[in-house]
PDB file of C-alpha atoms in Angstrom:
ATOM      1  CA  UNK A   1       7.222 -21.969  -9.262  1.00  0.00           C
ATOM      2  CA  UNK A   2       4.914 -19.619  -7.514  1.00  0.00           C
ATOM      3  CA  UNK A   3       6.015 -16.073  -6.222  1.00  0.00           C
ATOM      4  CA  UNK A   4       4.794 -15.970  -2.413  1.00  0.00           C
ATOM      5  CA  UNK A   5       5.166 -12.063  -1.949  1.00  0.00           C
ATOM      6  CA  UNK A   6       7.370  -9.144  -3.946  1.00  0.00           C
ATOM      7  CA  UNK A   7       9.323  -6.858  -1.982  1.00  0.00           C
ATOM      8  CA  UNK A   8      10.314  -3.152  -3.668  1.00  0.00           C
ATOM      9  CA  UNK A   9      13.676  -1.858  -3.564  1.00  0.00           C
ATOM     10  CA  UNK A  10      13.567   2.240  -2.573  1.00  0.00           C
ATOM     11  CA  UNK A  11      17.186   3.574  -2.634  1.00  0.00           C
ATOM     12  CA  UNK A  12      17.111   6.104   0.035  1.00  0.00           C
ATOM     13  CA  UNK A  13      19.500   9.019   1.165  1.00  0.00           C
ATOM     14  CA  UNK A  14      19.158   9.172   4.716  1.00  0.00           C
ATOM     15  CA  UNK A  15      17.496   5.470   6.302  1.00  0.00           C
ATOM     16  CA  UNK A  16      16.711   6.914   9.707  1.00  0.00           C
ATOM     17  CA  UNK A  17      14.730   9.756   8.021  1.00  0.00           C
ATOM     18  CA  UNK A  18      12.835   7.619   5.596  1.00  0.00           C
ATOM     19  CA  UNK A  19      11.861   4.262   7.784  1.00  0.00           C
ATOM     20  CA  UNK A  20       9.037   6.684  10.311  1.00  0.00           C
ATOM     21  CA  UNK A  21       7.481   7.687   6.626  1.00  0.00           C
ATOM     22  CA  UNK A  22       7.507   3.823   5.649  1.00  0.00           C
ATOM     23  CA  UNK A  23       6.454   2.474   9.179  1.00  0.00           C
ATOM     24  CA  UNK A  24       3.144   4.725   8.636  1.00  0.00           C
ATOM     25  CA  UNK A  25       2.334   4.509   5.415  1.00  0.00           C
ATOM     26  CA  UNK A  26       2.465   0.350   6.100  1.00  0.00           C
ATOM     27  CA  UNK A  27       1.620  -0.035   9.800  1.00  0.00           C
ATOM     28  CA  UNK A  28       4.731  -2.260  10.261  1.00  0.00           C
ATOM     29  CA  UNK A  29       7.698  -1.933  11.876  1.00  0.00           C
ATOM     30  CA  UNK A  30      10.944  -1.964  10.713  1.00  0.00           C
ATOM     31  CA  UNK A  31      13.323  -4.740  10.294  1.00  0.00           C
ATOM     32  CA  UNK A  32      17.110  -3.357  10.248  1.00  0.00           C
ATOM     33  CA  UNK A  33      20.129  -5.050   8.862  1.00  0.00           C
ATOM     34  CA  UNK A  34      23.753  -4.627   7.446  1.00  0.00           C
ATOM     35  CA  UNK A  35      24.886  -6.671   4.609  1.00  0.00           C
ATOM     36  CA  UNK A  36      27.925  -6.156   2.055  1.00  0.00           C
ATOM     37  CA  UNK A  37      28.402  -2.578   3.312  1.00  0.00           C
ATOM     38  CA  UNK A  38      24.889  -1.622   2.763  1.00  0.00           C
ATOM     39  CA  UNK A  39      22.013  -0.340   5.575  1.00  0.00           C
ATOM     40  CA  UNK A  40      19.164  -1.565   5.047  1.00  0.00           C
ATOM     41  CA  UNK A  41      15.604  -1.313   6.552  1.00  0.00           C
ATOM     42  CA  UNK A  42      12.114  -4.142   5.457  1.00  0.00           C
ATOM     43  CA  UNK A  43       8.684  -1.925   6.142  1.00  0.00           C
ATOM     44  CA  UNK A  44       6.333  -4.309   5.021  1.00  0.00           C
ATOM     45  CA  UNK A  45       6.242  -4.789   0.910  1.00  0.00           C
ATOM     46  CA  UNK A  46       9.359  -2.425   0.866  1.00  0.00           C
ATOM     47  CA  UNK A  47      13.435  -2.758   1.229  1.00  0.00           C
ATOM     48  CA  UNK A  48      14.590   0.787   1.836  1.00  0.00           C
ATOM     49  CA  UNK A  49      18.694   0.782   1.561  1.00  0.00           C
ATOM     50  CA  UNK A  50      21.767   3.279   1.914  1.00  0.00           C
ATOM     51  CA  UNK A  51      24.882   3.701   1.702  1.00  0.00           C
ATOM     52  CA  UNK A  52      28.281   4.720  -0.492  1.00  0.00           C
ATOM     53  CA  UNK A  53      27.634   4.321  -4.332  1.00  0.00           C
ATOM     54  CA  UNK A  54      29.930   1.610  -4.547  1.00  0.00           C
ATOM     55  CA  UNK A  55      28.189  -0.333  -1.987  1.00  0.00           C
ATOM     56  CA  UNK A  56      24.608  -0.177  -2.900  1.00  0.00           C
ATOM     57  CA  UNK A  57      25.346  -0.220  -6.486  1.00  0.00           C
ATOM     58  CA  UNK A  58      24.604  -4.281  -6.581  1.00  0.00           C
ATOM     59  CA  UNK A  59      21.534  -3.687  -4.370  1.00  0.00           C
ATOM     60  CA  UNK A  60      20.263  -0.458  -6.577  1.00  0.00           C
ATOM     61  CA  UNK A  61      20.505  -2.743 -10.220  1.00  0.00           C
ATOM     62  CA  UNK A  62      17.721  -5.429  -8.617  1.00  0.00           C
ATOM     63  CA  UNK A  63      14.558  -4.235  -9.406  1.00  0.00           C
ATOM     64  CA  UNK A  64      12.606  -5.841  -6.630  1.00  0.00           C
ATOM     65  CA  UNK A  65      12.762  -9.244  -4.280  1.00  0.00           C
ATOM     66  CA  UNK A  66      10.311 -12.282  -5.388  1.00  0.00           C
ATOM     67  CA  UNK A  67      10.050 -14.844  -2.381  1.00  0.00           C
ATOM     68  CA  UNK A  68       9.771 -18.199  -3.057  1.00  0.00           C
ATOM     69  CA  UNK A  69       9.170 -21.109  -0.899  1.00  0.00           C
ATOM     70  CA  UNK A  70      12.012 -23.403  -3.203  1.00  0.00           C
ATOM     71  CA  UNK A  71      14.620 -21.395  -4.327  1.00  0.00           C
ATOM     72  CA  UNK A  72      16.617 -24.678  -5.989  1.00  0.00           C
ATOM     73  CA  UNK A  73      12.872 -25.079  -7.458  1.00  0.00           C
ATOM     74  CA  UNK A  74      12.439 -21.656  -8.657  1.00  0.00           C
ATOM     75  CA  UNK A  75      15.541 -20.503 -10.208  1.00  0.00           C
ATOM     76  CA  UNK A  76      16.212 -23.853 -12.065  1.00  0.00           C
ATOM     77  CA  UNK A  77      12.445 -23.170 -13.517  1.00  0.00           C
ATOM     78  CA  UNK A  78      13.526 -19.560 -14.275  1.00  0.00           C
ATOM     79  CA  UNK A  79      16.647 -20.498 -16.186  1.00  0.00           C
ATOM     80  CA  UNK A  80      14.908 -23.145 -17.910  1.00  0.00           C
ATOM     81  CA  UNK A  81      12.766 -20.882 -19.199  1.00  0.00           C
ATOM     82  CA  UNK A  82      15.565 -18.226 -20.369  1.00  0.00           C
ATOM     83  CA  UNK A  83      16.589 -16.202 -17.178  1.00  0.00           C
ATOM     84  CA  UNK A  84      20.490 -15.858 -16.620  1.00  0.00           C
ATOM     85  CA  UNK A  85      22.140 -15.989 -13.376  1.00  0.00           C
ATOM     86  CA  UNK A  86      23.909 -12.886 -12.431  1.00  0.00           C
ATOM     87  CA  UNK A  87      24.505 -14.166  -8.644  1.00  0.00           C
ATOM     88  CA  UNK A  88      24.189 -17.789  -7.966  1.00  0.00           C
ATOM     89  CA  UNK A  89      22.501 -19.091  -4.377  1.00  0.00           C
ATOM     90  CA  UNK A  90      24.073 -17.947  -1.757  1.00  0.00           C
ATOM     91  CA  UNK A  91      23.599 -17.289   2.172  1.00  0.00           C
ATOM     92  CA  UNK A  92      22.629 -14.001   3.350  1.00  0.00           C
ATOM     93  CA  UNK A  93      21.571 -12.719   6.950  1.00  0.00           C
ATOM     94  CA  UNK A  94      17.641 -13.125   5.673  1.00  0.00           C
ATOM     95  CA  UNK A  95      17.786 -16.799   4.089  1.00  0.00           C
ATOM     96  CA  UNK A  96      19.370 -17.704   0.483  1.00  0.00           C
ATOM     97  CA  UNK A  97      19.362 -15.800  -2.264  1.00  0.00           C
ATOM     98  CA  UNK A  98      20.506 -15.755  -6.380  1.00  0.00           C
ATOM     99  CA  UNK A  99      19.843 -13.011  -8.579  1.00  0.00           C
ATOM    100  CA  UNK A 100      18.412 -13.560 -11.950  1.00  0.00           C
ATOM    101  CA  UNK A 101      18.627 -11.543 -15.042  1.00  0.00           C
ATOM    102  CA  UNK A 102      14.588 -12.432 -16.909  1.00  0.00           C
ATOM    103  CA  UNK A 103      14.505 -12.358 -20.875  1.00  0.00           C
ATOM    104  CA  UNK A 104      13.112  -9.041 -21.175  1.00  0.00           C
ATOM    105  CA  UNK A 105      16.199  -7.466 -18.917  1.00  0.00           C
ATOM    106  CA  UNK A 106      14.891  -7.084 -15.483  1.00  0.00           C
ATOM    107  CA  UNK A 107      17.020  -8.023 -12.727  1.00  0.00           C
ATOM    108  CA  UNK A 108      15.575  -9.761  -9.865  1.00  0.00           C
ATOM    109  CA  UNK A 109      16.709 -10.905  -6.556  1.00  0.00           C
ATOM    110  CA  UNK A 110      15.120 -14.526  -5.419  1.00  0.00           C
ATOM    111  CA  UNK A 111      15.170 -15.549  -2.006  1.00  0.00           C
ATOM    112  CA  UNK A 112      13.967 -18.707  -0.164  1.00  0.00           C
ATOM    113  CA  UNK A 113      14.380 -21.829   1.351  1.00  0.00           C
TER     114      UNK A 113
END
């Protein structure tokens, strides 16, 4: 398996406040989407998000995005090698994704092809 790039998850209170900060500190632009009830903005390495607690409460417990270019590849290789799956593949407005729980505890969202 190899990791392409890692995105960081930055819970944020008010998105339309917090993407101009991002968008400079990165020189990118923002990419905005909706998904499961949650706002959500990608400024280059980061996924800034908002919303009600219940909503963002199952984006808020990842600890950050790996991309992969074979997600079948990468997350049978991760639970062969003692990850759990705490959401298996599924489609989402950015690709497919599964999040894994590692050995050590960490909680990571995979997404890829």
């Amino acid at each position: 398996m190899s990791i392409e790039s890692v995105v960081v998850r930055q819970r944020v209170a008010d998105l339309d406040a917090a993407v101009p900060f991002y968008e400079k500190l990165t020189g990118s632009s923002a990419s905005r989407f909706s998904f499961a009830g949650v706002d959500l903005a990608g400024v280059g390495p980061f996924l800034l998000f908002s919303g009600p607690d219940e909503a963002v409460a199952r984006v808020a417990g990842v600890t950050a995005t790996l991309a992969v270019a074979d997600l079948d590849a990468a997350v049978g290789e991760a639970v062969a090698a003692g990850a759990e799956v705490v959401a298996p593949k599924s489609p989402t407005p950015q690709g497919r994704r599964a999040v894994l729980r590692h050995p050590q505890g960490g909680v990571f969202e995979y997404v890829g092809g």
